[in-house]
Amino acid sequence: MEPRLFANDGCLWKPDLIFGKDHKIAVIDVTVWYENDSKALEIAWQEKQEKYKHLNAEVTELTGGVDPKYFGFMMGARGKWLDMNNHLMKFLGVERYDTFTQKTSRLTVSLTT
């Protein structure tokens, strides 16, 4: 079930994933995006990274963590892995994300074609 967070103004926000471990918090917005130019994924990643930052207080209250980090997780509809996703993998402590990258890219292609 996706988290449901209410901002101070009463608006409902639903980040896709919130991971927490040892007071480290990652708020993640996942998207499969059609790459219509070389910068489309990077722009979308930056937008996703900013989308939930105004919910710091709500995220820390929900998780008990401190200083949440915000990430977009973008996959191109044709399987493109955005290098910016590696920031999330490192933050989560995923050491061998090369294999994850390949499998996720293949899965994305198989589900979107």
mmCIF file of C-alpha atoms in Angstrom:
data_model
loop_
_atom_site.group_PDB
_atom_site.id
_atom_site.type_symbol
_atom_site.label_atom_id
_atom_site.label_comp_id
_atom_site.label_asym_id
_atom_site.label_seq_id
_atom_site.Cartn_x
_atom_site.Cartn_y
_atom_site.Cartn_z
ATOM 1 C CA MET A 1 0.000 0.000 0.000
ATOM 2 C CA GLU A 2 1.397 3.372 -0.928
ATOM 3 C CA PRO A 3 1.874 5.880 1.889
ATOM 4 C CA ARG A 4 -0.783 8.573 2.267
ATOM 5 C CA LEU A 5 0.529 11.862 3.618
ATOM 6 C CA PHE A 6 -1.464 15.007 4.265
ATOM 7 C CA ALA A 7 0.364 18.313 3.859
ATOM 8 C CA ASN A 8 -0.266 21.296 6.145
ATOM 9 C CA ASP A 9 -2.800 22.639 3.646
ATOM 10 C CA GLY A 10 -4.798 19.386 3.838
ATOM 11 C CA CYS A 11 -3.806 18.110 0.389
ATOM 12 C CA LEU A 12 -3.217 14.374 0.051
ATOM 13 C CA TRP A 13 0.127 13.207 -1.344
ATOM 14 C CA LYS A 14 1.024 9.595 -2.159
ATOM 15 C CA PRO A 15 4.710 8.883 -2.745
ATOM 16 C CA ASP A 16 5.250 5.502 -4.398
ATOM 17 C CA LEU A 17 7.744 4.166 -1.857
ATOM 18 C CA ILE A 18 9.235 5.147 1.475
ATOM 19 C CA PHE A 19 12.175 3.068 2.677
ATOM 20 C CA GLY A 20 13.593 3.429 6.164
ATOM 21 C CA LYS A 21 16.523 1.800 7.912
ATOM 22 C CA ASP A 22 18.627 2.987 10.845
ATOM 23 C CA HIS A 23 16.972 6.431 10.714
ATOM 24 C CA LYS A 24 17.888 6.790 7.013
ATOM 25 C CA ILE A 25 14.802 7.566 4.947
ATOM 26 C CA ALA A 26 14.349 7.421 1.162
ATOM 27 C CA VAL A 27 11.173 8.787 -0.431
ATOM 28 C CA ILE A 28 10.916 7.499 -3.993
ATOM 29 C CA ASP A 29 8.687 8.463 -6.901
ATOM 30 C CA VAL A 30 8.822 5.797 -9.629
ATOM 31 C CA THR A 31 8.016 6.467 -13.274
ATOM 32 C CA VAL A 32 8.342 4.743 -16.624
ATOM 33 C CA TRP A 33 8.808 7.604 -19.056
ATOM 34 C CA TYR A 34 8.820 7.771 -22.831
ATOM 35 C CA GLU A 35 12.158 9.261 -23.864
ATOM 36 C CA ASN A 36 11.285 11.767 -26.564
ATOM 37 C CA ASP A 37 14.702 13.439 -26.397
ATOM 38 C CA SER A 38 18.040 12.885 -24.685
ATOM 39 C CA LYS A 39 17.252 15.093 -21.678
ATOM 40 C CA ALA A 40 13.639 14.001 -21.046
ATOM 41 C CA LEU A 41 14.536 11.411 -18.396
ATOM 42 C CA GLU A 42 16.896 13.764 -16.562
ATOM 43 C CA ILE A 43 14.294 16.538 -16.438
ATOM 44 C CA ALA A 44 11.622 14.110 -15.226
ATOM 45 C CA TRP A 45 14.013 12.723 -12.570
ATOM 46 C CA GLN A 46 14.673 16.219 -11.225
ATOM 47 C CA GLU A 47 10.943 16.966 -11.093
ATOM 48 C CA LYS A 48 10.275 13.711 -9.241
ATOM 49 C CA GLN A 49 13.102 14.415 -6.792
ATOM 50 C CA GLU A 50 11.524 17.758 -5.860
ATOM 51 C CA LYS A 51 7.891 16.607 -5.760
ATOM 52 C CA TYR A 52 7.628 15.540 -2.088
ATOM 53 C CA LYS A 53 10.282 17.684 -0.384
ATOM 54 C CA HIS A 54 7.632 19.895 1.208
ATOM 55 C CA LEU A 55 6.492 16.858 3.261
ATOM 56 C CA ASN A 56 9.641 16.600 5.424
ATOM 57 C CA ALA A 57 7.730 16.875 8.714
ATOM 58 C CA GLU A 58 5.102 14.333 7.661
ATOM 59 C CA VAL A 59 7.714 11.841 6.432
ATOM 60 C CA THR A 60 9.801 12.084 9.599
ATOM 61 C CA GLU A 61 6.686 11.668 11.751
ATOM 62 C CA LEU A 62 5.580 8.606 9.759
ATOM 63 C CA THR A 63 8.982 6.906 9.785
ATOM 64 C CA GLY A 64 10.713 8.135 12.918
ATOM 65 C CA GLY A 65 13.743 8.872 10.756
ATOM 66 C CA VAL A 66 15.646 12.089 10.309
ATOM 67 C CA ASP A 67 16.609 14.091 7.224
ATOM 68 C CA PRO A 68 14.673 12.214 4.527
ATOM 69 C CA LYS A 69 16.234 12.054 1.072
ATOM 70 C CA TYR A 70 14.090 12.310 -2.041
ATOM 71 C CA PHE A 71 14.651 10.379 -5.243
ATOM 72 C CA GLY A 72 13.084 9.957 -8.611
ATOM 73 C CA PHE A 73 13.433 6.476 -10.052
ATOM 74 C CA MET A 74 13.107 6.698 -13.806
ATOM 75 C CA MET A 75 13.026 4.000 -16.422
ATOM 76 C CA GLY A 76 12.680 4.766 -20.086
ATOM 77 C CA ALA A 77 9.798 2.983 -21.803
ATOM 78 C CA ARG A 78 12.378 1.301 -24.036
ATOM 79 C CA GLY A 79 14.465 0.086 -21.097
ATOM 80 C CA LYS A 80 16.817 3.049 -20.618
ATOM 81 C CA TRP A 81 18.371 3.092 -17.146
ATOM 82 C CA LEU A 82 19.044 6.641 -16.045
ATOM 83 C CA ASP A 83 22.456 6.935 -14.374
ATOM 84 C CA MET A 84 20.877 9.217 -11.756
ATOM 85 C CA ASN A 85 19.092 6.098 -10.424
ATOM 86 C CA ASN A 86 22.508 4.985 -9.175
ATOM 87 C CA HIS A 87 22.295 7.651 -6.441
ATOM 88 C CA LEU A 88 19.322 5.784 -4.982
ATOM 89 C CA MET A 89 21.038 2.402 -5.279
ATOM 90 C CA LYS A 90 24.073 3.721 -3.392
ATOM 91 C CA PHE A 91 21.910 5.397 -0.733
ATOM 92 C CA LEU A 92 20.056 2.116 -0.172
ATOM 93 C CA GLY A 93 23.353 0.243 0.080
ATOM 94 C CA VAL A 94 22.761 -1.915 -2.996
ATOM 95 C CA GLU A 95 26.305 -2.937 -3.857
ATOM 96 C CA ARG A 96 25.795 -4.970 -7.023
ATOM 97 C CA TYR A 97 23.226 -2.912 -8.828
ATOM 98 C CA ASP A 98 24.597 -3.755 -12.306
ATOM 99 C CA THR A 99 22.556 -6.964 -12.357
ATOM 100 C CA PHE A 100 19.498 -5.144 -11.001
ATOM 101 C CA THR A 101 19.921 -2.516 -13.712
ATOM 102 C CA GLN A 102 19.996 -5.097 -16.498
ATOM 103 C CA LYS A 103 17.036 -7.075 -15.178
ATOM 104 C CA THR A 104 14.950 -3.962 -14.571
ATOM 105 C CA SER A 105 15.689 -2.664 -18.074
ATOM 106 C CA ARG A 106 14.668 -5.975 -19.646
ATOM 107 C CA LEU A 107 11.513 -6.170 -17.551
ATOM 108 C CA THR A 108 10.533 -2.617 -18.491
ATOM 109 C CA VAL A 109 10.919 -3.380 -22.194
ATOM 110 C CA SER A 110 8.900 -6.588 -21.905
ATOM 111 C CA LEU A 111 6.046 -4.793 -20.128
ATOM 112 C CA THR A 112 5.902 -1.700 -22.343
ATOM 113 C CA THR A 113 6.215 -3.128 -25.849
#
